[in-house]
Structures are given as C-alpha cells and as structure tokens.
Short mmCIF file of C-alpha atoms in Angstrom, two decimals:
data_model
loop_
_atom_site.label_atom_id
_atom_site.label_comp_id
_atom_site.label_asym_id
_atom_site.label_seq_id
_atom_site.Cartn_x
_atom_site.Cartn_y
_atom_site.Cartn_z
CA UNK A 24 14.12 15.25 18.96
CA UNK A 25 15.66 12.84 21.23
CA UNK A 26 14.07 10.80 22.89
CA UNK A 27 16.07 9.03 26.60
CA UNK A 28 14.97 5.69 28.90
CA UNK A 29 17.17 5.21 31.38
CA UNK A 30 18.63 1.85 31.91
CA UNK A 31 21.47 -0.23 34.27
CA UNK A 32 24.05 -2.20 33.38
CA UNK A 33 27.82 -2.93 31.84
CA UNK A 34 29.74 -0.33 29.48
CA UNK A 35 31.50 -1.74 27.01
CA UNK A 36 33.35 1.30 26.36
CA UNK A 37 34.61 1.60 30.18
CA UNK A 38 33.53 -1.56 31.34
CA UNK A 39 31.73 -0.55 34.54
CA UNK A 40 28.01 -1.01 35.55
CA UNK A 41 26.43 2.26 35.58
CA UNK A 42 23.78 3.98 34.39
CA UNK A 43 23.10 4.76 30.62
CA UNK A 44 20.50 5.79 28.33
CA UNK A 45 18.96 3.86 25.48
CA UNK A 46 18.58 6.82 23.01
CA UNK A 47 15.56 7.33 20.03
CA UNK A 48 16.67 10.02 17.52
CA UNK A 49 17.07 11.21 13.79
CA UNK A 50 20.01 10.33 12.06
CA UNK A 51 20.93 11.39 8.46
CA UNK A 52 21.33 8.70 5.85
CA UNK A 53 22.79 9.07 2.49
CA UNK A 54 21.46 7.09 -0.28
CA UNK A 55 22.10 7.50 -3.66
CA UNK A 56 23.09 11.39 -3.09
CA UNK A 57 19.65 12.04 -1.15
CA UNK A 58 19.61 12.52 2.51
CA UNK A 59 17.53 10.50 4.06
CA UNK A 60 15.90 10.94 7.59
CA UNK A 61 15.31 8.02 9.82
CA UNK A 62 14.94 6.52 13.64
CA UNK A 63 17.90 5.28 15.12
CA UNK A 64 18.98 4.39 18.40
CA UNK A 65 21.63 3.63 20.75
CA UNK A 66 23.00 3.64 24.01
CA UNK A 67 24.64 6.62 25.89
CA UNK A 68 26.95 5.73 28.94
CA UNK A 69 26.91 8.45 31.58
CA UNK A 70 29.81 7.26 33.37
CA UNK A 71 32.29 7.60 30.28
CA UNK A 72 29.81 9.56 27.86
CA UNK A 73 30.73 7.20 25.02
CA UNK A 74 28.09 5.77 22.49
CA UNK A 75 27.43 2.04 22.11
CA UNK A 76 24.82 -0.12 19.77
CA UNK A 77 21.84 -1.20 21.09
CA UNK A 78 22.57 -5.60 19.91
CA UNK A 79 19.25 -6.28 20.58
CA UNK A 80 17.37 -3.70 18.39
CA UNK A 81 15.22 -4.44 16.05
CA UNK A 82 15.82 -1.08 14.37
CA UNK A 83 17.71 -1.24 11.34
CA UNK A 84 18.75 2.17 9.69
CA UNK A 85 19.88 1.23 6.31
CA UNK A 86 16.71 -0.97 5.96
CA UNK A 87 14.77 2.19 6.67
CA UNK A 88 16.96 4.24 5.02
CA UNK A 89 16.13 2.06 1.97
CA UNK A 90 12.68 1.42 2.30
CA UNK A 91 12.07 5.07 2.48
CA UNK A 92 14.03 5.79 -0.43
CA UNK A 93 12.29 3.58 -2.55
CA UNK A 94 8.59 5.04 -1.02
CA UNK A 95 9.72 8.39 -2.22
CA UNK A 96 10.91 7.07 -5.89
CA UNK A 97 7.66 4.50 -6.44
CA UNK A 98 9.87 1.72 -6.33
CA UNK A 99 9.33 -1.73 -5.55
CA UNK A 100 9.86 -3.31 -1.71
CA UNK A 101 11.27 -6.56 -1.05
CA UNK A 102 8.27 -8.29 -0.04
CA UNK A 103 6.42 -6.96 -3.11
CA UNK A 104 9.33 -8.22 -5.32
CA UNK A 105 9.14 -11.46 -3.57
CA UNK A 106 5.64 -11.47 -4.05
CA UNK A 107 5.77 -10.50 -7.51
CA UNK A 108 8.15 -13.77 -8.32
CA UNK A 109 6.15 -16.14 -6.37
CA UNK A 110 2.84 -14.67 -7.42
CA UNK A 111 3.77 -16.94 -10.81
CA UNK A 112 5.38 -19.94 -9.06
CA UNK A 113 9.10 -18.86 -10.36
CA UNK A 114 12.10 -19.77 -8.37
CA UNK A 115 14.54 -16.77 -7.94
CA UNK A 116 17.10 -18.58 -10.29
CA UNK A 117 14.25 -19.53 -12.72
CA UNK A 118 13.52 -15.68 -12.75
CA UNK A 119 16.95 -14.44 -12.53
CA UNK A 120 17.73 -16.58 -15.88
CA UNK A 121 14.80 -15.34 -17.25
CA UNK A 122 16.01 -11.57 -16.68
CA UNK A 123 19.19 -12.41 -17.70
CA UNK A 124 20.34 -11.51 -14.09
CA UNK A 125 23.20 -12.86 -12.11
CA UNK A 126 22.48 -15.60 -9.53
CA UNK A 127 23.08 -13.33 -6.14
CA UNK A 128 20.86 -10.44 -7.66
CA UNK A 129 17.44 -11.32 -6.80
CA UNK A 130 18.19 -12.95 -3.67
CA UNK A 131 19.74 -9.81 -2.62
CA UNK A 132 16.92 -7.26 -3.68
CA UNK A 133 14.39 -9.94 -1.79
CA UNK A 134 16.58 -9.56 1.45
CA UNK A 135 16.70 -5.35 1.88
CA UNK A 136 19.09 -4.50 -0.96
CA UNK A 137 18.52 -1.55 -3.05
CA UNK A 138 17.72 -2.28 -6.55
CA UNK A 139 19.37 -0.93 -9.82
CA UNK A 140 17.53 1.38 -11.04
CA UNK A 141 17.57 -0.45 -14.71
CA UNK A 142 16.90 -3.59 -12.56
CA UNK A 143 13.48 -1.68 -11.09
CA UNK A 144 12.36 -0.77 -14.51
CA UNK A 145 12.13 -4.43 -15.52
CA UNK A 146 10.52 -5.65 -12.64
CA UNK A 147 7.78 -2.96 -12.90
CA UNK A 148 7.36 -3.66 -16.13
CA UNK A 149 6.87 -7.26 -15.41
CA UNK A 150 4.52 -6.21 -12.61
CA UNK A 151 2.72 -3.56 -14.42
CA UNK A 152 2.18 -5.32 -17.50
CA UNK A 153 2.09 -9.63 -17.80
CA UNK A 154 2.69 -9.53 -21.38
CA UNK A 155 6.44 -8.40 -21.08
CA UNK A 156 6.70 -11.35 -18.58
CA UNK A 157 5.13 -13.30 -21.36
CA UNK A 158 7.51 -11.75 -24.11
CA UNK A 159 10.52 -13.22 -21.89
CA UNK A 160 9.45 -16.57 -21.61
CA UNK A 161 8.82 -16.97 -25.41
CA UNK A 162 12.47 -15.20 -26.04
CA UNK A 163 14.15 -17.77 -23.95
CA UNK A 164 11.63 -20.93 -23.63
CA UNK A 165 14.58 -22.95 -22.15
CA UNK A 166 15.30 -20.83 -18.96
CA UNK A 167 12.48 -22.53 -17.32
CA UNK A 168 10.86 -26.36 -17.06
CA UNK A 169 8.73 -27.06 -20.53
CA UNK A 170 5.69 -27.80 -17.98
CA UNK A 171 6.08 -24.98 -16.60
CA UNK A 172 6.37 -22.58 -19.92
CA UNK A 173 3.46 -24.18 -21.33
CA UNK A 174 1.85 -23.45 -17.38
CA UNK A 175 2.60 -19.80 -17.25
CA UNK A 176 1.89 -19.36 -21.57
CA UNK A 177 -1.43 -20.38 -20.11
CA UNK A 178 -2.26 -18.69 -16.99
CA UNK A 179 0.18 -15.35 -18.54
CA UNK A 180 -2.68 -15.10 -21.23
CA UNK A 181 -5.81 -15.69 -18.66
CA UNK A 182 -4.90 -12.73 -16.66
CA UNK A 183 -4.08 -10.38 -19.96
CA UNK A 184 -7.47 -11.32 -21.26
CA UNK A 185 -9.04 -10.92 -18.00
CA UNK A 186 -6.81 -7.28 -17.33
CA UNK A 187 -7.77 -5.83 -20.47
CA UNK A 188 -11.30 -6.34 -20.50
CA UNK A 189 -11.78 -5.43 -16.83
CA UNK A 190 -9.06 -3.13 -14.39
CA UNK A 191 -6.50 -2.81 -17.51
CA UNK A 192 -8.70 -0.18 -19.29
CA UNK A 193 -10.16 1.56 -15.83
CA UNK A 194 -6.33 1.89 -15.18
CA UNK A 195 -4.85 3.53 -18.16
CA UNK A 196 -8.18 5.31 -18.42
CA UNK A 197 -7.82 7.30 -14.88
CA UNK A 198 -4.94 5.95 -13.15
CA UNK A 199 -2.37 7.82 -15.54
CA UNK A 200 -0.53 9.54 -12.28
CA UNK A 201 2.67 9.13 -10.99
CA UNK A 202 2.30 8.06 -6.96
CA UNK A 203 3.23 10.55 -5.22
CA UNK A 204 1.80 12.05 -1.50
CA UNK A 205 -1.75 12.17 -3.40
CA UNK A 206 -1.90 8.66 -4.11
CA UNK A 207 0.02 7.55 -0.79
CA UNK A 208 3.52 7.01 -2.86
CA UNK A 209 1.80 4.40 -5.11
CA UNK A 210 -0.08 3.66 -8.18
CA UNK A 211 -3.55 2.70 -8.83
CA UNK A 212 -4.39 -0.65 -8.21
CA UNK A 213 -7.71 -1.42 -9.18
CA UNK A 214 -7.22 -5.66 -8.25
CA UNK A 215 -7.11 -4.48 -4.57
CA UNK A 216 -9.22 -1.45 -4.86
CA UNK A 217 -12.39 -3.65 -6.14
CA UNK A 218 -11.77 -6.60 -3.68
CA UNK A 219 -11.76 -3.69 -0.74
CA UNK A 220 -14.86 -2.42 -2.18
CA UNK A 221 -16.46 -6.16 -2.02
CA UNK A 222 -14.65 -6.88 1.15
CA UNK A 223 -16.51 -3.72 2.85
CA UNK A 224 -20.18 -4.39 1.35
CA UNK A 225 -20.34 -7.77 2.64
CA UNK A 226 -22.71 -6.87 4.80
CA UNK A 227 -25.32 -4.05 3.51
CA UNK A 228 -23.49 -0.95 3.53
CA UNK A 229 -24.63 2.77 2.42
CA UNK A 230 -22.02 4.19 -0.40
CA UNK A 231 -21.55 7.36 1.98
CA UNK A 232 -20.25 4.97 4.48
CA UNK A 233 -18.14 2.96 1.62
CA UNK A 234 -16.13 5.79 0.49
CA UNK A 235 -15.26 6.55 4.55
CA UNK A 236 -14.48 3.39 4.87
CA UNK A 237 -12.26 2.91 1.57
CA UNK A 238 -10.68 6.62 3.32
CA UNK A 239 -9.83 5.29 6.21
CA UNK A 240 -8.04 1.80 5.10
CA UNK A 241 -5.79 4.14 2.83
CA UNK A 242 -4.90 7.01 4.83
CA UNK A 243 -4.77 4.55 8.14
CA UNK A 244 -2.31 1.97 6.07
CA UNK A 245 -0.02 4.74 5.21
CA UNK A 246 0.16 6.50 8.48
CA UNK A 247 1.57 2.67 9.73
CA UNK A 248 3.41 1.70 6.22
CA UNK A 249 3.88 5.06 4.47
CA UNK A 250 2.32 3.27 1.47
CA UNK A 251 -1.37 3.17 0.42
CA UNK A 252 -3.46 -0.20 -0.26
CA UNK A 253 -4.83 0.94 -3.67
CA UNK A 254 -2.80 3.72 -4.79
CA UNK A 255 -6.02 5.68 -5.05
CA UNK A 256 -6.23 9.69 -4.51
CA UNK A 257 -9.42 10.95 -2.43
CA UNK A 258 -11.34 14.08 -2.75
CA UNK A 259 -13.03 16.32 -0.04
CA UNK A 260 -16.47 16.71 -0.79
CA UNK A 261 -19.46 18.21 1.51
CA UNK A 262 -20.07 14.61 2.54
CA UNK A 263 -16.78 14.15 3.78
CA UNK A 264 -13.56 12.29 1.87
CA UNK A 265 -14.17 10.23 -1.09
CA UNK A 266 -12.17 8.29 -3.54
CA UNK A 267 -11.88 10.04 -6.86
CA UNK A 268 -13.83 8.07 -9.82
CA UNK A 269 -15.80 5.83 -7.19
CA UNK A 270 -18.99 6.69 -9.08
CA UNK A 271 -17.31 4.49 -12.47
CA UNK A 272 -15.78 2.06 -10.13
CA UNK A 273 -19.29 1.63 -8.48
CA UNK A 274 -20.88 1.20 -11.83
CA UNK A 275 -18.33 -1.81 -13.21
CA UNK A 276 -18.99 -3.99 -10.31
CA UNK A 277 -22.44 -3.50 -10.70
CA UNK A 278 -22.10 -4.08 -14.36
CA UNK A 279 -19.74 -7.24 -14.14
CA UNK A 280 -22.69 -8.54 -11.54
CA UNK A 281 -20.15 -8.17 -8.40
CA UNK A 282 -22.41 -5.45 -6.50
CA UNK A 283 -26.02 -5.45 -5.46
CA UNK A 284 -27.60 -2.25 -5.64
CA UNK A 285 -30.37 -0.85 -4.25
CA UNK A 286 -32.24 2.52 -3.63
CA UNK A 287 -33.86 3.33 0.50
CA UNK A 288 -36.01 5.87 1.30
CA UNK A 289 -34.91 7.88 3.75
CA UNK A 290 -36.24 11.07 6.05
CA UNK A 291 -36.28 14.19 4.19
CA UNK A 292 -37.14 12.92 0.60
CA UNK A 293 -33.49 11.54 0.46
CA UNK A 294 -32.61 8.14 -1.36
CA UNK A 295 -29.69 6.09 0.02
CA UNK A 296 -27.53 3.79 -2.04
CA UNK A 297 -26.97 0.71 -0.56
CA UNK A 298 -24.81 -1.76 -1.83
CA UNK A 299 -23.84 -5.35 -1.18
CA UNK A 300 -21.56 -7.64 -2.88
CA UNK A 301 -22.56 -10.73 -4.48
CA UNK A 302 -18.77 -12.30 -5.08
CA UNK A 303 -16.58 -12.90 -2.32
CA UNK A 304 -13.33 -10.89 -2.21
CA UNK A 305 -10.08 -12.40 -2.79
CA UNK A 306 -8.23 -11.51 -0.18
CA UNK A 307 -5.39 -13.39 -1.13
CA UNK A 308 -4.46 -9.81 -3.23
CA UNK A 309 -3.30 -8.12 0.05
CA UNK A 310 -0.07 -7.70 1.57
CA UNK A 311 -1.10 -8.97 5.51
CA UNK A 312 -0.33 -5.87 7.01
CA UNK A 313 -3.29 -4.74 4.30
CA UNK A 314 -5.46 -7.09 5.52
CA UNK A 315 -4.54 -6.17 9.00
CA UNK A 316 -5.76 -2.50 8.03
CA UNK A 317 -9.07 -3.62 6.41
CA UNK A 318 -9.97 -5.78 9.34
CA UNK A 319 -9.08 -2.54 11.49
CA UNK A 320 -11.16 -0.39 9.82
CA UNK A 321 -14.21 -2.59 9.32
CA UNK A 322 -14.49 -2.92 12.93
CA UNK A 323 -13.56 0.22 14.49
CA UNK A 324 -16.81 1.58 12.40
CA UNK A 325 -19.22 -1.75 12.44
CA UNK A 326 -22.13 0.28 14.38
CA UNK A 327 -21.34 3.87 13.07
CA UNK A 328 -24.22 5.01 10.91
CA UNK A 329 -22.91 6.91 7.72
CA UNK A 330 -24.02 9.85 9.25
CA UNK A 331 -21.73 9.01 12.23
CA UNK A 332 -18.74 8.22 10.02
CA UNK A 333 -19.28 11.54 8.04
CA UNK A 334 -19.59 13.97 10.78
CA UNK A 335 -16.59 11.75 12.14
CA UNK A 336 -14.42 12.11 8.87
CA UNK A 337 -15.32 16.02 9.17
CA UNK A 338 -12.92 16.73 12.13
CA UNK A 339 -9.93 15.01 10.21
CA UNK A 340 -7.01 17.92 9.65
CA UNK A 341 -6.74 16.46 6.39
CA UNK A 342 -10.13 17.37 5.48
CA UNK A 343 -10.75 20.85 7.36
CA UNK A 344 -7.45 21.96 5.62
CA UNK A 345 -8.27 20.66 1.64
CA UNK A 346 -10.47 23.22 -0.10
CA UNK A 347 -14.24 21.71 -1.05
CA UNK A 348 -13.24 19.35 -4.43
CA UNK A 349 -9.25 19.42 -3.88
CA UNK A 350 -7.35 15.95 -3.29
CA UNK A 351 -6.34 15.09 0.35
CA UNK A 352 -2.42 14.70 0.83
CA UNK A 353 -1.52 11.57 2.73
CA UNK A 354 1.03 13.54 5.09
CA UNK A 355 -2.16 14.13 6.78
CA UNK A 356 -2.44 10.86 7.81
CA UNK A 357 0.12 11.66 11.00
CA UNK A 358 -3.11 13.00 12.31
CA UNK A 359 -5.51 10.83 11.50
CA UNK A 360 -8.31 10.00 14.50
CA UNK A 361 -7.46 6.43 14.10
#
C-alpha cells in the first residue's frame, strides 16, 4: 500500500516549483534469485508525473533488502560480524589474514555487503564454536602479533573451558533447532538468555512474572529488529507465554549460585517462586538496541503484579491463536500490545 505526504518545492525532472508527493511503498528486490519485499520511497511530481529520489532519506533498499535476506537464511549482520572480530581484539586485516581472506573482504561485509555464503560458514563457525578460531591461530601463528597469539591462546581456552562446562552443553543439549519464525530467525543463545534472566531478577521477581517478562523482550525486539535477543522459542501455557526449558535454565543458575530462590505463601494454598539474582549481569553481551528492549520492558511492567502481566499476556493474538502447549510464532509480534 502506498502511502503519500504532500510536499512543495523544485522538480528536477521539469524544473518548476510545484507540488509533489514524498511516496512510502513496497518495492521488489532481487537477491540471490529470492524476491525480496521492502520500504522504499520517493518523490512523485504532479506537475510532470515523473519520479525522483528522495537525497535526504535515510532509507536504503539494498541495505534492507540485505538485511532481510540474511534474517530469513540465519546469517550473520554487519554489526554482529563486527562485533564478532572485535569481541577478540582482532583488526580486520589481522582477521582477514587469519581467514585467508582478501584485504577488501571484511571491510566490505562490516559496511552492508552480502557475505559469501562459504565466507558465512566460517564466520559462524568461528562464532559458534572458539575452538575453530583457536585451530586458526595455531595453523598460522604468524598472521598475528606473538603477544597477541599467546593473548588470545589464553583467553580462546578460558571461554572453551568456561562454554563447555556451563551454556555449551545446555546448548547442544536443547538448542539443536535451526532459527527460524519460532526462535525469532535466530539460534539459542544461552550467554544473553542467562544475563536477561539476572538482569530481570534484580529486584525480587515471581518466575510467572520472569517468563512474561523474558516474552516480552523477545517478541518486542523482533517486532522492532525482526531478530530475537536469545534465539529462544516460547510456549503457551494456562499461565500465559513461557520460554521453553526455563524450568532447567532456572535450575543452573541456581546451581552455579547466580539465583536466589525462595518459596511465598500465597492466598489459596498456592506457593510462589521468587527469585533474585546474586551476580550482576553483564550487559556488555547485548547488542544496544537489546539493551534498549530490556530497559523497555523492565519498565513498562515495574508495578504490574504477575497476575497483572498474565491476564495482560492473555489478550496477545499470539497467544489466543497457539493451541494450549504449542510454540508461539514471532510473526505475531506485529501485534504485540507493546
């Protein structure tokens, strides 16, 4: 649907100050043999009836174009490759030797360009797994600084140890799913999962509530990034949406001494489960629009009770229209209250 504001001013096409209209649509995009649909606009002169581009747009197509092609395939985004690469204190031609890549190609996938597809199976492999990061530096030791190979030998093997005795295992154990519309186009990611989970029970905070909260952050990042924070696919149960496996999640943060838990009475013979953290979160694991979303969240439901926030979560689309136990599809997020 189109979508016209009228403006005033000089044609380029006819050269004469009239009227025209700055014009929102769909346009078609071709990438890679998939047509892609995304917002474009321009200006429409009504003297002349020609078509000219809007200079001062921010809106760029291809970018878009690009950015949803990679949502759909589970690729990598610029900022996360750029993340990614600084994440270990490599310069793109430190990296780019290490890959074996050619000078240009990093830079270029870090500024919008649309990855190789052999080139995107490296660099989620790196991402996915530090030890084939690790396996690169010791094949070619003298691509990089010596300080810095013995540096990253060092910190490489801290976070292996660390992954496979904590969110390594959880993550092969029950986050063996491609990302797809159930898991907000991306994989599990139980680093920013957990430090949501701690960054929500800072203060006291009932697990019915949690899992609302956890809902919301999700579904609300992808309706304003089409991606998820955690990759993580939620369930409608009686007490409204709720992430699937929260109970084991739960339980290893209490285990590894990062939860507090404790048992309330409440009316009816009920017993809430109230949890608080006892580590601070590292927020530094969040993209900022993430953080954005999490600060959102938190306060758009400080003083709802978790009765509140389930009878709230209960007139979600996304929730009347998932049978009791079935995963919730992100697309549902278009609708969501917040």
């Amino acid at each position: 649907m189109r979508k016209r504001e009228a403006m005033k001013g000089v044609c380029p096409n006819c050269e004469k100050e009239t009227n025209f209209a700055l014009v929102h649509t769909k346009e078609i995009i071709t990438v890679r043999g998939e047509s892609i649909a995304v917002e474009v606009e321009y200006f429409g002169c009504k003297a002349c009836g020609g078509e000219f581009e809007n200079t001062r747009s921010n809106v760029d197509s291809l970018d878009a174009a690009y950015r949803e092609y990679r949502r759909l395939h589970g690729m990598l985004q610029p900022e996360e490759i750029r993340e990614l690469r600084k994440s270990y204190g490599l310069t793109q031609g430190e990296l780019s030797k290490l890959l074996g890549w050619g000078g240009a190609t990093l830079s270029r996938y870090e500024n919008g360009a649309l990855q190789d597809e052999t080139h995107e199976r490296v660099l989620r492999l790196i991402k996915d797994d530090p030890q084939n990061l690790l396996r690169l530096i010791q094949g070619a030791p003298k691509s990089l600084p010596e300080g810095k190979v013995i540096r990253l030998t060092h910190e490489i093997k801290e976070v292996i140890e660390e992954a496979y005795s904590f969110e390594r295992i959880f993550e092969e154990r029950f986050g063996n799913y491609e990302p797809n519309e159930l898991s907000g186009y991306k994989r599990l990611d139980l680093t920013k999962l957990f430090a949501a989970i701690l960054f929500f029970c800072r203060e006291d905070v009932y697990k019915t509530k949690l899992n609302k909260l956890l809902f919301y952050a999700d579904f609300k990042h992808y309706k304003e990034n089409t991606v998820s924070i955690t990759g993580v696919r939620y369930l409608r149960f009686s007490y409204g949406p709720v992430p699937d496996k929260y109970e084991y999640y739960l339980a290893l943060l209490r285990e590894e001494g990062m939860l507090e838990f404790e048992e309330i009475p409440l009316p009816k013979d009920v017993i809430g489960e109230e949890f608080t953290s006892k580590e601070s979160p590292d927020l530094s694991v969040f993209l900022e629009s993430e953080l954005e979303v999490l600060l959102k969240v938190k306060k758009r439901f400080k003083d709802f009770t978790a009765g509140k926030i389930v009878d709230f979560s209960h007139q979600e689309k996304g929730y009347k229209e998932t049978p009791n136990g079935g995963y919730i599809s992100y697309r549902y997020s278009e609708e969501l209250q917040i």
